[in-house]
mmCIF file of C-alpha atoms in Angstrom:
data_model
loop_
_atom_site.group_PDB
_atom_site.id
_atom_site.type_symbol
_atom_site.label_atom_id
_atom_site.label_comp_id
_atom_site.label_asym_id
_atom_site.label_seq_id
_atom_site.Cartn_x
_atom_site.Cartn_y
_atom_site.Cartn_z
ATOM 1 C CA MET A 1 -73.163 -42.319 65.278
ATOM 2 C CA GLU A 2 -73.518 -41.160 61.683
ATOM 3 C CA ILE A 3 -71.430 -38.154 60.682
ATOM 4 C CA SER A 4 -72.466 -36.137 57.638
ATOM 5 C CA LYS A 5 -71.691 -32.503 58.563
ATOM 6 C CA ILE A 6 -68.200 -31.464 59.633
ATOM 7 C CA GLY A 7 -67.294 -28.064 61.039
ATOM 8 C CA ILE A 8 -63.691 -26.900 60.730
ATOM 9 C CA VAL A 9 -62.249 -24.099 62.858
ATOM 10 C CA GLY A 10 -59.314 -22.489 61.074
ATOM 11 C CA ALA A 11 -58.681 -21.982 57.354
ATOM 12 C CA GLY A 12 -54.878 -22.199 57.433
ATOM 13 C CA GLN A 13 -52.815 -24.887 55.771
ATOM 14 C CA MET A 14 -54.160 -27.606 58.067
ATOM 15 C CA GLY A 15 -57.774 -26.439 58.116
ATOM 16 C CA ASN A 16 -58.107 -26.044 54.366
ATOM 17 C CA GLY A 17 -56.367 -29.370 53.810
ATOM 18 C CA ILE A 18 -58.804 -31.113 56.151
ATOM 19 C CA ALA A 19 -61.736 -29.415 54.386
ATOM 20 C CA HIS A 20 -60.335 -30.577 51.031
ATOM 21 C CA VAL A 21 -60.126 -34.284 51.916
ATOM 22 C CA CYS A 22 -63.386 -34.373 53.869
ATOM 23 C CA ALA A 23 -65.327 -32.722 51.033
ATOM 24 C CA LEU A 24 -63.849 -35.198 48.535
ATOM 25 C CA ALA A 25 -65.040 -38.016 50.789
ATOM 26 C CA GLY A 26 -68.616 -36.698 50.611
ATOM 27 C CA TYR A 27 -68.964 -34.767 53.858
ATOM 28 C CA ASP A 28 -70.691 -31.386 53.997
ATOM 29 C CA ILE A 29 -68.147 -28.860 55.262
ATOM 30 C CA LEU A 30 -68.569 -25.552 57.088
ATOM 31 C CA MET A 31 -65.225 -23.805 57.645
ATOM 32 C CA THR A 32 -64.725 -20.720 59.785
ATOM 33 C CA ASP A 33 -61.906 -18.264 60.415
ATOM 34 C CA MET A 34 -61.463 -14.739 61.753
ATOM 35 C CA SER A 35 -61.319 -12.961 58.376
ATOM 36 C CA GLN A 36 -63.052 -13.235 55.033
ATOM 37 C CA ASP A 37 -59.683 -12.928 53.305
ATOM 38 C CA ALA A 38 -58.492 -16.066 55.077
ATOM 39 C CA LEU A 39 -61.611 -17.974 54.046
ATOM 40 C CA ASP A 40 -61.433 -16.756 50.428
ATOM 41 C CA GLY A 41 -57.749 -17.659 50.260
ATOM 42 C CA ALA A 42 -58.429 -21.115 51.652
ATOM 43 C CA THR A 43 -61.242 -21.760 49.174
ATOM 44 C CA ALA A 44 -59.051 -20.629 46.270
ATOM 45 C CA LEU A 45 -56.202 -22.876 47.428
ATOM 46 C CA ILE A 46 -58.515 -25.870 47.775
ATOM 47 C CA GLY A 47 -59.719 -25.264 44.211
ATOM 48 C CA LYS A 48 -56.132 -25.055 42.957
ATOM 49 C CA ASN A 49 -55.137 -28.267 44.740
ATOM 50 C CA LEU A 50 -58.206 -30.091 43.430
ATOM 51 C CA GLU A 51 -57.366 -28.953 39.899
ATOM 52 C CA ARG A 52 -53.869 -30.392 40.365
ATOM 53 C CA GLN A 53 -55.421 -33.728 41.348
ATOM 54 C CA VAL A 54 -57.618 -33.633 38.233
ATOM 55 C CA SER A 55 -54.597 -32.901 36.002
ATOM 56 C CA ARG A 56 -52.803 -35.897 37.523
ATOM 57 C CA GLU A 57 -55.925 -38.041 36.972
ATOM 58 C CA LYS A 58 -56.270 -38.818 40.677
ATOM 59 C CA ILE A 59 -59.851 -37.507 40.702
ATOM 60 C CA SER A 60 -62.399 -36.577 38.019
ATOM 61 C CA LYS A 61 -63.645 -33.115 37.104
ATOM 62 C CA ASP A 62 -67.013 -34.075 38.582
ATOM 63 C CA ASP A 63 -65.327 -35.075 41.851
ATOM 64 C CA MET A 64 -63.728 -31.644 42.020
ATOM 65 C CA THR A 65 -66.964 -29.786 41.280
ATOM 66 C CA GLN A 66 -68.940 -31.766 43.855
ATOM 67 C CA ALA A 67 -66.267 -31.321 46.516
ATOM 68 C CA LEU A 68 -66.184 -27.542 46.034
ATOM 69 C CA ASP A 69 -69.982 -27.434 46.219
ATOM 70 C CA ARG A 70 -69.858 -29.164 49.617
ATOM 71 C CA ILE A 71 -67.558 -26.536 51.165
ATOM 72 C CA LYS A 72 -69.235 -23.517 52.760
ATOM 73 C CA THR A 73 -67.595 -20.811 54.855
ATOM 74 C CA THR A 74 -68.684 -18.493 57.656
ATOM 75 C CA LEU A 75 -67.193 -15.836 59.900
ATOM 76 C CA LYS A 76 -69.574 -16.801 62.720
ATOM 77 C CA LEU A 77 -68.282 -19.566 64.991
ATOM 78 C CA PRO A 78 -71.801 -20.352 66.338
ATOM 79 C CA ASP A 79 -72.821 -21.411 62.804
ATOM 80 C CA LEU A 80 -70.847 -24.632 63.392
ATOM 81 C CA GLY A 81 -73.355 -25.606 66.056
ATOM 82 C CA GLN A 82 -75.257 -28.028 63.822
ATOM 83 C CA ALA A 83 -72.180 -30.021 62.814
ATOM 84 C CA ASP A 84 -71.951 -33.697 63.789
ATOM 85 C CA LEU A 85 -68.180 -33.398 64.157
ATOM 86 C CA VAL A 86 -66.070 -30.296 64.792
ATOM 87 C CA ILE A 87 -62.335 -30.322 64.023
ATOM 88 C CA GLU A 88 -60.398 -27.448 65.590
ATOM 89 C CA ALA A 89 -57.362 -26.569 63.470
ATOM 90 C CA ALA A 90 -56.312 -23.246 64.955
ATOM 91 C CA THR A 91 -52.764 -22.190 65.797
ATOM 92 C CA GLU A 92 -50.800 -24.398 68.213
ATOM 93 C CA ARG A 93 -51.481 -22.326 71.336
ATOM 94 C CA GLU A 94 -53.522 -23.835 74.132
ATOM 95 C CA ALA A 95 -55.114 -20.561 75.239
ATOM 96 C CA ILE A 96 -56.470 -19.950 71.735
ATOM 97 C CA LYS A 97 -57.855 -23.468 71.455
ATOM 98 C CA THR A 98 -59.613 -23.371 74.825
ATOM 99 C CA ALA A 99 -61.101 -19.957 74.030
ATOM 100 C CA ILE A 100 -62.517 -21.379 70.783
ATOM 101 C CA PHE A 101 -64.110 -24.324 72.593
ATOM 102 C CA GLU A 102 -65.615 -22.084 75.274
ATOM 103 C CA ASP A 103 -67.183 -19.836 72.622
ATOM 104 C CA LEU A 104 -68.461 -22.785 70.614
ATOM 105 C CA LEU A 105 -69.908 -25.002 73.354
ATOM 106 C CA PRO A 106 -73.214 -23.154 73.946
ATOM 107 C CA HIS A 107 -74.169 -23.632 70.292
ATOM 108 C CA LEU A 108 -73.374 -27.340 69.819
ATOM 109 C CA LYS A 109 -75.846 -30.201 69.624
ATOM 110 C CA PRO A 110 -75.651 -32.512 72.663
ATOM 111 C CA ASP A 111 -74.144 -35.349 70.618
ATOM 112 C CA THR A 112 -71.640 -33.326 68.563
ATOM 113 C CA ILE A 113 -68.116 -34.735 68.735
ATOM 114 C CA LEU A 114 -65.394 -32.173 69.428
ATOM 115 C CA THR A 115 -61.841 -32.831 68.232
ATOM 116 C CA SER A 116 -58.552 -30.975 68.043
ATOM 117 C CA ASN A 117 -55.912 -31.218 65.349
ATOM 118 C CA THR A 118 -53.282 -30.304 67.943
ATOM 119 C CA SER A 119 -49.904 -31.864 67.296
ATOM 120 C CA SER A 120 -48.735 -31.908 70.909
ATOM 121 C CA ILE A 121 -51.117 -30.437 73.535
ATOM 122 C CA SER A 122 -52.776 -32.674 76.140
ATOM 123 C CA ILE A 123 -56.131 -33.942 74.878
ATOM 124 C CA THR A 124 -57.286 -34.677 78.436
ATOM 125 C CA ARG A 125 -56.566 -31.100 79.491
ATOM 126 C CA LEU A 126 -58.329 -29.603 76.464
ATOM 127 C CA ALA A 127 -61.316 -31.923 77.011
ATOM 128 C CA SER A 128 -61.596 -30.845 80.638
ATOM 129 C CA ARG A 129 -62.379 -27.318 79.472
ATOM 130 C CA THR A 130 -65.506 -28.550 77.663
ATOM 131 C CA ASP A 131 -68.888 -29.927 78.694
ATOM 132 C CA ARG A 132 -68.305 -33.208 76.843
ATOM 133 C CA PRO A 133 -64.928 -34.802 77.695
ATOM 134 C CA GLU A 134 -66.336 -38.212 76.739
ATOM 135 C CA LYS A 135 -67.021 -36.856 73.222
ATOM 136 C CA PHE A 136 -63.649 -35.156 72.815
ATOM 137 C CA MET A 137 -60.460 -36.527 71.268
ATOM 138 C CA GLY A 138 -57.361 -35.692 69.277
ATOM 139 C CA PHE A 139 -57.683 -35.874 65.480
ATOM 140 C CA HIS A 140 -54.161 -35.125 64.224
ATOM 141 C CA PHE A 141 -53.745 -34.894 60.447
ATOM 142 C CA MET A 142 -50.317 -34.656 58.827
ATOM 143 C CA ASN A 143 -49.220 -31.831 56.541
ATOM 144 C CA PRO A 144 -49.929 -31.592 53.612
ATOM 145 C CA VAL A 145 -53.263 -33.191 54.401
ATOM 146 C CA PRO A 146 -54.292 -34.206 50.830
ATOM 147 C CA VAL A 147 -50.995 -36.102 50.396
ATOM 148 C CA MET A 148 -50.169 -37.602 53.789
ATOM 149 C CA LYS A 149 -51.916 -40.876 54.598
ATOM 150 C CA LEU A 150 -51.616 -40.931 58.383
ATOM 151 C CA VAL A 151 -54.031 -39.595 60.998
ATOM 152 C CA GLU A 152 -53.174 -39.916 64.692
ATOM 153 C CA LEU A 153 -56.203 -40.628 66.889
ATOM 154 C CA ILE A 154 -55.644 -39.702 70.536
ATOM 155 C CA ARG A 155 -58.086 -40.545 73.302
ATOM 156 C CA GLY A 156 -58.304 -38.367 76.382
ATOM 157 C CA ILE A 157 -58.763 -40.100 79.714
ATOM 158 C CA ALA A 158 -62.571 -39.728 79.407
ATOM 159 C CA THR A 159 -63.057 -40.384 75.657
ATOM 160 C CA ASP A 160 -65.719 -43.060 75.139
ATOM 161 C CA GLU A 161 -65.581 -45.925 72.663
ATOM 162 C CA GLU A 162 -68.443 -44.582 70.511
ATOM 163 C CA THR A 163 -66.525 -41.344 69.885
ATOM 164 C CA PHE A 164 -63.324 -43.203 69.022
ATOM 165 C CA THR A 165 -65.169 -45.528 66.639
ATOM 166 C CA ALA A 166 -66.946 -42.632 64.900
ATOM 167 C CA CYS A 167 -63.654 -40.790 64.317
ATOM 168 C CA HIS A 168 -61.929 -43.976 63.144
ATOM 169 C CA ASN A 169 -64.759 -44.483 60.636
ATOM 170 C CA VAL A 170 -64.166 -40.952 59.289
ATOM 171 C CA VAL A 171 -60.466 -41.745 58.789
ATOM 172 C CA ASP A 172 -61.400 -44.926 56.908
ATOM 173 C CA ARG A 173 -63.842 -43.034 54.684
ATOM 174 C CA LEU A 174 -61.121 -40.490 53.860
ATOM 175 C CA GLY A 175 -58.972 -43.347 52.576
ATOM 176 C CA LYS A 176 -56.325 -42.675 55.231
ATOM 177 C CA THR A 177 -54.690 -44.844 57.890
ATOM 178 C CA ALA A 178 -55.295 -44.316 61.602
ATOM 179 C CA ALA A 179 -52.606 -44.766 64.248
ATOM 180 C CA THR A 180 -53.758 -44.768 67.865
ATOM 181 C CA ALA A 181 -51.548 -42.772 70.218
ATOM 182 C CA GLU A 182 -51.684 -42.360 73.969
ATOM 183 C CA ASP A 183 -52.179 -38.880 75.397
ATOM 184 C CA PHE A 184 -48.545 -37.998 76.093
ATOM 185 C CA PRO A 185 -46.808 -34.792 74.908
ATOM 186 C CA GLY A 186 -46.163 -34.902 71.160
ATOM 187 C CA PHE A 187 -48.046 -38.202 70.743
ATOM 188 C CA ILE A 188 -46.086 -40.478 68.339
ATOM 189 C CA VAL A 189 -45.019 -38.556 65.247
ATOM 190 C CA ASN A 190 -43.881 -35.338 66.895
ATOM 191 C CA ARG A 191 -42.374 -37.120 69.918
ATOM 192 C CA ILE A 192 -39.913 -38.621 67.414
ATOM 193 C CA LEU A 193 -39.785 -36.025 64.622
ATOM 194 C CA MET A 194 -39.412 -32.752 66.528
ATOM 195 C CA PRO A 195 -36.380 -33.774 68.623
ATOM 196 C CA MET A 196 -34.691 -34.798 65.359
ATOM 197 C CA ILE A 197 -35.417 -31.384 63.836
ATOM 198 C CA ASN A 198 -34.292 -29.674 67.054
ATOM 199 C CA GLU A 199 -31.032 -31.667 66.978
ATOM 200 C CA ALA A 200 -30.498 -30.592 63.366
ATOM 201 C CA VAL A 201 -30.845 -26.963 64.515
ATOM 202 C CA TYR A 202 -28.312 -27.635 67.294
ATOM 203 C CA THR A 203 -25.975 -29.122 64.671
ATOM 204 C CA LEU A 204 -26.263 -25.865 62.730
ATOM 205 C CA TYR A 205 -25.998 -23.733 65.909
ATOM 206 C CA GLU A 206 -22.771 -25.469 66.973
ATOM 207 C CA GLY A 207 -21.213 -25.102 63.526
ATOM 208 C CA VAL A 208 -21.015 -28.826 62.813
ATOM 209 C CA GLY A 209 -22.505 -28.259 59.368
ATOM 210 C CA SER A 210 -24.199 -25.660 57.194
ATOM 211 C CA VAL A 211 -27.900 -25.672 56.316
ATOM 212 C CA LYS A 212 -27.114 -27.232 52.941
ATOM 213 C CA SER A 213 -24.743 -29.867 54.308
ATOM 214 C CA ILE A 214 -27.134 -30.922 57.101
ATOM 215 C CA ASP A 215 -30.085 -31.321 54.752
ATOM 216 C CA THR A 216 -28.012 -33.048 52.060
ATOM 217 C CA SER A 217 -26.574 -35.449 54.620
ATOM 218 C CA MET A 218 -29.992 -36.514 55.888
ATOM 219 C CA ARG A 219 -31.499 -36.800 52.407
ATOM 220 C CA LEU A 220 -28.667 -38.892 50.977
ATOM 221 C CA GLY A 221 -27.322 -40.525 54.139
ATOM 222 C CA ALA A 222 -30.616 -41.453 55.800
ATOM 223 C CA ASN A 223 -32.804 -41.533 52.659
ATOM 224 C CA HIS A 224 -35.146 -38.847 54.001
ATOM 225 C CA PRO A 225 -37.252 -37.236 51.253
ATOM 226 C CA MET A 226 -36.633 -33.782 52.745
ATOM 227 C CA GLY A 227 -33.833 -32.463 54.941
ATOM 228 C CA PRO A 228 -34.765 -31.661 58.576
ATOM 229 C CA LEU A 229 -34.191 -27.898 58.233
ATOM 230 C CA GLU A 230 -36.163 -27.754 54.994
ATOM 231 C CA LEU A 231 -38.904 -29.719 56.728
ATOM 232 C CA ALA A 232 -38.869 -27.323 59.685
ATOM 233 C CA ASP A 233 -39.396 -24.414 57.274
ATOM 234 C CA PHE A 234 -42.279 -26.305 55.684
ATOM 235 C CA ILE A 235 -43.952 -27.006 59.039
ATOM 236 C CA GLY A 236 -43.304 -23.493 60.395
ATOM 237 C CA LEU A 237 -40.568 -22.688 62.894
ATOM 238 C CA ASP A 238 -43.094 -21.225 65.335
ATOM 239 C CA THR A 239 -44.970 -24.528 65.329
ATOM 240 C CA CYS A 240 -41.727 -26.471 65.820
ATOM 241 C CA LEU A 241 -40.797 -24.268 68.765
ATOM 242 C CA ALA A 242 -44.268 -24.567 70.317
ATOM 243 C CA ILE A 243 -44.104 -28.374 70.127
ATOM 244 C CA MET A 244 -40.591 -28.480 71.598
ATOM 245 C CA ASN A 245 -41.783 -26.301 74.494
ATOM 246 C CA VAL A 246 -44.680 -28.695 75.111
ATOM 247 C CA LEU A 247 -42.282 -31.660 75.108
ATOM 248 C CA HIS A 248 -39.807 -29.871 77.382
ATOM 249 C CA ASP A 249 -42.464 -28.715 79.846
ATOM 250 C CA GLY A 250 -44.533 -31.897 79.770
ATOM 251 C CA LEU A 251 -41.723 -34.448 80.023
ATOM 252 C CA ALA A 252 -39.345 -32.397 82.207
ATOM 253 C CA ASP A 253 -36.268 -33.699 80.397
ATOM 254 C CA THR A 254 -33.432 -31.437 79.244
ATOM 255 C CA LYS A 255 -33.015 -33.437 76.048
ATOM 256 C CA TYR A 256 -36.143 -31.667 74.772
ATOM 257 C CA ARG A 257 -34.793 -28.147 75.419
ATOM 258 C CA PRO A 258 -35.449 -26.026 72.283
ATOM 259 C CA CYS A 259 -32.284 -24.914 70.534
ATOM 260 C CA PRO A 260 -31.595 -21.187 71.172
ATOM 261 C CA LEU A 261 -31.144 -20.689 67.435
ATOM 262 C CA LEU A 262 -34.684 -21.957 66.795
ATOM 263 C CA THR A 263 -35.971 -19.477 69.370
ATOM 264 C CA LYS A 264 -33.971 -16.668 67.759
ATOM 265 C CA TYR A 265 -35.380 -17.351 64.283
ATOM 266 C CA VAL A 266 -38.936 -17.287 65.660
ATOM 267 C CA GLU A 267 -38.244 -14.046 67.524
ATOM 268 C CA ALA A 268 -36.994 -12.544 64.266
ATOM 269 C CA GLY A 269 -40.212 -13.553 62.492
ATOM 270 C CA TRP A 270 -38.292 -15.980 60.286
ATOM 271 C CA LEU A 271 -40.903 -18.716 60.435
ATOM 272 C CA GLY A 272 -40.106 -20.596 57.235
ATOM 273 C CA ARG A 273 -42.007 -20.772 53.971
ATOM 274 C CA LYS A 274 -45.079 -18.943 55.252
ATOM 275 C CA SER A 275 -43.067 -15.832 56.168
ATOM 276 C CA GLY A 276 -40.611 -15.969 53.254
ATOM 277 C CA ARG A 277 -37.557 -16.729 55.405
ATOM 278 C CA GLY A 278 -36.434 -19.412 57.807
ATOM 279 C CA PHE A 279 -33.434 -21.661 57.404
ATOM 280 C CA TYR A 280 -33.874 -20.835 53.719
ATOM 281 C CA ASP A 281 -34.761 -17.536 52.048
ATOM 282 C CA TYR A 282 -37.748 -18.099 49.736
ATOM 283 C CA ARG A 283 -38.061 -14.598 48.328
ATOM 284 C CA GLY A 284 -36.136 -15.296 45.123
ATOM 285 C CA ASP A 285 -36.613 -17.775 42.298
ATOM 286 C CA GLU A 286 -34.898 -20.553 44.290
ATOM 287 C CA PRO A 287 -34.607 -21.104 48.069
ATOM 288 C CA VAL A 288 -31.217 -19.992 49.400
ATOM 289 C CA PRO A 289 -29.780 -21.121 52.775
ATOM 290 C CA THR A 290 -29.665 -18.302 55.325
ATOM 291 C CA ARG A 291 -26.638 -19.747 57.133
#
């Protein structure tokens, strides 16, 4: 099927990033969120990021102008009903995602494809809460979306081939690379990445190393571009904890047990960059380790 209109639920860092790349690729975008402030902030950030791409000569000024013209916003979820493809990019909580789908379903066209940007939750289970499990799949972008080249495509047990092909074609048009993952907790990237981050938190929790020493060791000893604790702050510690809980519950293996220190930081509201504090304190001119 031909996809020209894309609806995006959620204007956070993932939602606005998805809107950014899809608009650049020529799709008409309608993005929704719960507040006008969130939508205005997302639009402003997209403009800023597009300007950065122009300054680096990755896109032209005309590309930027046309992309911004393609992005519309709304506070009304039913307005997404005429989209050919809907990408849900809300917070990583299953109850919130299913509530969104239930509110949206009565307004969708019969052939609209529904997808979730979830990084860990069962696609089959989410699809079962809709009226179109054959037209539902996982569409997992990486953060930051304009920079990262990978998109995980996850079929649910009922996803049909036409839906998979249509979503794969969107990935190709975005100039990104698709990796097909089976519908197991965490899929591929987070099944491998999150336990590593969780083990880094355990290493800190047990006093094996400080925040600085752990991140320096992994950058220089394993050639990672970013230390695991710095990366956790970038992703959001609440998101990391949610994914670890999904892995622990879904795979029933104690090796996926979230570190108590990760839980404690989330309980304190120290969620990383987005809250100003996590494993680093971002409230000054330079990030400072908190332990």
